Amino acid sequence: MAAEIHQSVARRAAILRIIGESTVRNQDELVKILHKQGFDATQSSVSRDLRELRVAKAGDRYILPAQDAAAADNPFAAVSRFVLEIKTAGTSLTVLKTTTGTAQSVAVAIDSSDWSEVVGTISGDDTIFIATDEPKDQKKLRERLRGIFGI
């Protein structure tokens, strides 16, 4: 299941990049481009991704929401809207609250980032626990997360 979630996050990041860099006229065209780039994609998965990413159709092509156009190269772009709150618990635990059903996608993005301050993550449906070794690592992580998620 983690591989499927990682695939979804990576596919969504690719969709943002593709739409930001080229003209895509329909979902079938986007599915073909994704296949060429090595992604498993169907019309229904692409439809769901476009809805989650809030991609709009303007005339005969897809466009990114204004705030996402500059973020198309950001590996967290596909999950940036999911994080609602960042809290700390003690000196080595950071807790992220997310929209329902998105915690695993955000955790996969954090795990893939390979940040030295992160020991590991545990995610549920709408909550992520991130362990750090020391208070200074927790502070560094909190600042990094606030910058990424704008919280």
PDB file of C-alpha atoms in Angstrom:
ATOM      1  CA  MET A   1       0.000   0.000   0.000  1.00  0.00           C
ATOM      2  CA  ALA A   2       2.872   2.411   0.738  1.00  0.00           C
ATOM      3  CA  ALA A   3       4.151   1.899  -2.798  1.00  0.00           C
ATOM      4  CA  GLU A   4       0.719   2.818  -4.179  1.00  0.00           C
ATOM      5  CA  ILE A   5       0.627   5.983  -2.094  1.00  0.00           C
ATOM      6  CA  HIS A   6       4.142   6.939  -3.156  1.00  0.00           C
ATOM      7  CA  GLN A   7       3.138   6.331  -6.792  1.00  0.00           C
ATOM      8  CA  SER A   8       0.114   8.607  -6.330  1.00  0.00           C
ATOM      9  CA  VAL A   9       2.197  11.414  -4.799  1.00  0.00           C
ATOM     10  CA  ALA A  10       4.833  11.119  -7.534  1.00  0.00           C
ATOM     11  CA  ARG A  11       2.154  11.004 -10.248  1.00  0.00           C
ATOM     12  CA  ARG A  12       0.482  14.126  -8.869  1.00  0.00           C
ATOM     13  CA  ALA A  13       3.796  15.977  -8.780  1.00  0.00           C
ATOM     14  CA  ALA A  14       4.362  14.912 -12.402  1.00  0.00           C
ATOM     15  CA  ILE A  15       0.888  16.152 -13.371  1.00  0.00           C
ATOM     16  CA  LEU A  16       1.641  19.577 -11.884  1.00  0.00           C
ATOM     17  CA  ARG A  17       4.953  19.707 -13.724  1.00  0.00           C
ATOM     18  CA  ILE A  18       3.475  18.538 -17.053  1.00  0.00           C
ATOM     19  CA  ILE A  19       0.569  20.989 -16.977  1.00  0.00           C
ATOM     20  CA  GLY A  20       2.903  23.779 -15.871  1.00  0.00           C
ATOM     21  CA  GLU A  21       5.319  23.130 -18.753  1.00  0.00           C
ATOM     22  CA  SER A  22       3.063  22.186 -21.665  1.00  0.00           C
ATOM     23  CA  THR A  23      -0.438  22.392 -23.079  1.00  0.00           C
ATOM     24  CA  VAL A  24      -2.581  19.417 -22.115  1.00  0.00           C
ATOM     25  CA  ARG A  25      -6.013  19.366 -23.722  1.00  0.00           C
ATOM     26  CA  ASN A  26      -7.702  16.315 -22.154  1.00  0.00           C
ATOM     27  CA  GLN A  27      -7.313  13.469 -19.691  1.00  0.00           C
ATOM     28  CA  ASP A  28      -6.458  10.891 -22.360  1.00  0.00           C
ATOM     29  CA  GLU A  29      -3.553  13.046 -23.500  1.00  0.00           C
ATOM     30  CA  LEU A  30      -2.358  13.386 -19.906  1.00  0.00           C
ATOM     31  CA  VAL A  31      -2.606   9.606 -19.355  1.00  0.00           C
ATOM     32  CA  LYS A  32      -0.425   9.011 -22.458  1.00  0.00           C
ATOM     33  CA  ILE A  33       2.193  11.527 -21.286  1.00  0.00           C
ATOM     34  CA  LEU A  34       2.265   9.938 -17.831  1.00  0.00           C
ATOM     35  CA  HIS A  35       2.683   6.458 -19.365  1.00  0.00           C
ATOM     36  CA  LYS A  36       5.634   7.725 -21.429  1.00  0.00           C
ATOM     37  CA  GLN A  37       7.198   8.972 -18.198  1.00  0.00           C
ATOM     38  CA  GLY A  38       6.748   5.584 -16.532  1.00  0.00           C
ATOM     39  CA  PHE A  39       3.661   6.230 -14.403  1.00  0.00           C
ATOM     40  CA  ASP A  40       0.710   3.881 -13.998  1.00  0.00           C
ATOM     41  CA  ALA A  41      -2.296   6.033 -14.802  1.00  0.00           C
ATOM     42  CA  THR A  42      -5.851   5.528 -15.901  1.00  0.00           C
ATOM     43  CA  GLN A  43      -8.475   8.052 -16.872  1.00  0.00           C
ATOM     44  CA  SER A  44     -10.160   7.602 -13.494  1.00  0.00           C
ATOM     45  CA  SER A  45      -6.919   8.034 -11.491  1.00  0.00           C
ATOM     46  CA  VAL A  46      -6.021  11.136 -13.508  1.00  0.00           C
ATOM     47  CA  SER A  47      -9.527  12.529 -13.026  1.00  0.00           C
ATOM     48  CA  ARG A  48      -9.221  12.025  -9.259  1.00  0.00           C
ATOM     49  CA  ASP A  49      -5.732  13.592  -9.251  1.00  0.00           C
ATOM     50  CA  LEU A  50      -6.892  16.644 -11.198  1.00  0.00           C
ATOM     51  CA  ARG A  51      -9.787  17.147  -8.791  1.00  0.00           C
ATOM     52  CA  GLU A  52      -7.541  16.801  -5.708  1.00  0.00           C
ATOM     53  CA  LEU A  53      -4.961  19.175  -7.203  1.00  0.00           C
ATOM     54  CA  ARG A  54      -7.715  21.656  -8.110  1.00  0.00           C
ATOM     55  CA  VAL A  55      -6.548  21.809 -11.714  1.00  0.00           C
ATOM     56  CA  ALA A  56      -9.023  23.727 -13.866  1.00  0.00           C
ATOM     57  CA  LYS A  57      -9.942  23.595 -17.520  1.00  0.00           C
ATOM     58  CA  ALA A  58      -9.670  26.924 -19.322  1.00  0.00           C
ATOM     59  CA  GLY A  59     -11.001  26.758 -22.833  1.00  0.00           C
ATOM     60  CA  ASP A  60      -9.346  23.766 -24.449  1.00  0.00           C
ATOM     61  CA  ARG A  61      -6.544  23.121 -21.922  1.00  0.00           C
ATOM     62  CA  TYR A  62      -5.811  22.455 -18.273  1.00  0.00           C
ATOM     63  CA  ILE A  63      -4.347  25.182 -16.088  1.00  0.00           C
ATOM     64  CA  LEU A  64      -2.846  25.159 -12.614  1.00  0.00           C
ATOM     65  CA  PRO A  65      -4.353  27.186  -9.817  1.00  0.00           C
ATOM     66  CA  ALA A  66      -2.379  30.450  -9.614  1.00  0.00           C
ATOM     67  CA  GLN A  67      -0.547  29.548  -6.401  1.00  0.00           C
ATOM     68  CA  ASP A  68       0.578  26.192  -7.864  1.00  0.00           C
ATOM     69  CA  ALA A  69       2.140  27.471 -11.087  1.00  0.00           C
ATOM     70  CA  ALA A  70       5.368  28.459  -9.321  1.00  0.00           C
ATOM     71  CA  ALA A  71       5.329  25.296  -7.199  1.00  0.00           C
ATOM     72  CA  ALA A  72       5.255  22.754 -10.045  1.00  0.00           C
ATOM     73  CA  ASP A  73       8.897  21.789  -9.366  1.00  0.00           C
ATOM     74  CA  ASN A  74       8.300  21.432  -5.617  1.00  0.00           C
ATOM     75  CA  PRO A  75       8.201  17.756  -4.565  1.00  0.00           C
ATOM     76  CA  PHE A  76       5.625  18.698  -1.901  1.00  0.00           C
ATOM     77  CA  ALA A  77       3.345  20.477  -4.383  1.00  0.00           C
ATOM     78  CA  ALA A  78       1.028  17.488  -4.685  1.00  0.00           C
ATOM     79  CA  VAL A  79       0.430  17.372  -0.922  1.00  0.00           C
ATOM     80  CA  SER A  80       0.930  20.977   0.161  1.00  0.00           C
ATOM     81  CA  ARG A  81      -2.781  21.696   0.672  1.00  0.00           C
ATOM     82  CA  PHE A  82      -3.308  18.648   2.852  1.00  0.00           C
ATOM     83  CA  VAL A  83      -1.520  19.865   6.006  1.00  0.00           C
ATOM     84  CA  LEU A  84      -3.730  21.847   8.368  1.00  0.00           C
ATOM     85  CA  GLU A  85      -1.697  22.116  11.556  1.00  0.00           C
ATOM     86  CA  ILE A  86       1.820  21.529  12.912  1.00  0.00           C
ATOM     87  CA  LYS A  87       2.293  20.862  16.630  1.00  0.00           C
ATOM     88  CA  THR A  88       5.088  19.588  18.837  1.00  0.00           C
ATOM     89  CA  ALA A  89       4.702  17.062  21.634  1.00  0.00           C
ATOM     90  CA  GLY A  90       7.619  16.895  24.013  1.00  0.00           C
ATOM     91  CA  THR A  91      11.108  17.452  22.659  1.00  0.00           C
ATOM     92  CA  SER A  92      11.265  14.842  19.912  1.00  0.00           C
ATOM     93  CA  LEU A  93       7.799  14.394  18.443  1.00  0.00           C
ATOM     94  CA  THR A  94       6.165  16.596  15.830  1.00  0.00           C
ATOM     95  CA  VAL A  95       2.507  16.055  14.955  1.00  0.00           C
ATOM     96  CA  LEU A  96       0.925  17.070  11.659  1.00  0.00           C
ATOM     97  CA  LYS A  97      -2.850  17.221  11.273  1.00  0.00           C
ATOM     98  CA  THR A  98      -4.019  16.736   7.688  1.00  0.00           C
ATOM     99  CA  THR A  99      -7.260  16.602   5.784  1.00  0.00           C
ATOM    100  CA  THR A 100      -9.011  13.264   6.148  1.00  0.00           C
ATOM    101  CA  GLY A 101      -7.398  10.438   4.196  1.00  0.00           C
ATOM    102  CA  THR A 102      -4.225  12.299   3.204  1.00  0.00           C
ATOM    103  CA  ALA A 103      -1.798  11.682   6.076  1.00  0.00           C
ATOM    104  CA  GLN A 104      -0.100   8.737   4.371  1.00  0.00           C
ATOM    105  CA  SER A 105       0.574  10.742   1.202  1.00  0.00           C
ATOM    106  CA  VAL A 106       2.172  13.538   3.212  1.00  0.00           C
ATOM    107  CA  ALA A 107       4.206  11.042   5.272  1.00  0.00           C
ATOM    108  CA  VAL A 108       5.511   9.404   2.099  1.00  0.00           C
ATOM    109  CA  ALA A 109       6.630  12.816   0.798  1.00  0.00           C
ATOM    110  CA  ILE A 110       8.428  13.505   4.096  1.00  0.00           C
ATOM    111  CA  ASP A 111      10.028  10.040   4.171  1.00  0.00           C
ATOM    112  CA  SER A 112      11.189  10.417   0.556  1.00  0.00           C
ATOM    113  CA  SER A 113      12.823  13.746   1.329  1.00  0.00           C
ATOM    114  CA  ASP A 114      15.480  11.936   3.372  1.00  0.00           C
ATOM    115  CA  TRP A 115      15.926  14.804   5.841  1.00  0.00           C
ATOM    116  CA  SER A 116      18.671  14.132   8.383  1.00  0.00           C
ATOM    117  CA  GLU A 117      16.575  15.387  11.312  1.00  0.00           C
ATOM    118  CA  VAL A 118      13.756  12.871  10.697  1.00  0.00           C
ATOM    119  CA  VAL A 119      14.148   9.507  12.428  1.00  0.00           C
ATOM    120  CA  GLY A 120      10.829   8.192  11.108  1.00  0.00           C
ATOM    121  CA  THR A 121       7.128   8.787  10.582  1.00  0.00           C
ATOM    122  CA  ILE A 122       3.915   7.044  11.559  1.00  0.00           C
ATOM    123  CA  SER A 123       0.711   8.051   9.829  1.00  0.00           C
ATOM    124  CA  GLY A 124      -2.945   7.358  10.284  1.00  0.00           C
ATOM    125  CA  ASP A 125      -5.886   8.787   8.400  1.00  0.00           C
ATOM    126  CA  ASP A 126      -5.455  12.465   9.305  1.00  0.00           C
ATOM    127  CA  THR A 127      -2.469  12.549  11.674  1.00  0.00           C
ATOM    128  CA  ILE A 128       1.284  12.047  11.268  1.00  0.00           C
ATOM    129  CA  PHE A 129       3.801  11.552  14.066  1.00  0.00           C
ATOM    130  CA  ILE A 130       7.352  12.495  13.116  1.00  0.00           C
ATOM    131  CA  ALA A 131      10.168  11.447  15.440  1.00  0.00           C
ATOM    132  CA  THR A 132      13.404  13.397  15.795  1.00  0.00           C
ATOM    133  CA  ASP A 133      16.456  12.647  17.934  1.00  0.00           C
ATOM    134  CA  GLU A 134      17.047  15.930  19.713  1.00  0.00           C
ATOM    135  CA  PRO A 135      15.235  19.213  20.460  1.00  0.00           C
ATOM    136  CA  LYS A 136      17.405  21.042  17.908  1.00  0.00           C
ATOM    137  CA  ASP A 137      16.326  18.537  15.242  1.00  0.00           C
ATOM    138  CA  GLN A 138      12.682  19.060  16.191  1.00  0.00           C
ATOM    139  CA  LYS A 139      13.090  22.823  15.856  1.00  0.00           C
ATOM    140  CA  LYS A 140      14.775  22.464  12.450  1.00  0.00           C
ATOM    141  CA  LEU A 141      11.989  20.138  11.279  1.00  0.00           C
ATOM    142  CA  ARG A 142       9.229  22.437  12.528  1.00  0.00           C
ATOM    143  CA  GLU A 143      10.767  25.413  10.705  1.00  0.00           C
ATOM    144  CA  ARG A 144      11.186  23.379   7.520  1.00  0.00           C
ATOM    145  CA  LEU A 145       7.583  22.131   7.648  1.00  0.00           C
ATOM    146  CA  ARG A 146       6.200  25.602   8.333  1.00  0.00           C
ATOM    147  CA  GLY A 147       8.077  26.918   5.309  1.00  0.00           C
ATOM    148  CA  ILE A 148       6.825  24.143   3.043  1.00  0.00           C
ATOM    149  CA  PHE A 149       3.217  24.132   4.201  1.00  0.00           C
ATOM    150  CA  GLY A 150       2.849  27.845   4.914  1.00  0.00           C
ATOM    151  CA  ILE A 151       1.646  27.296   8.453  1.00  0.00           C
TER     152      ILE A 151
END
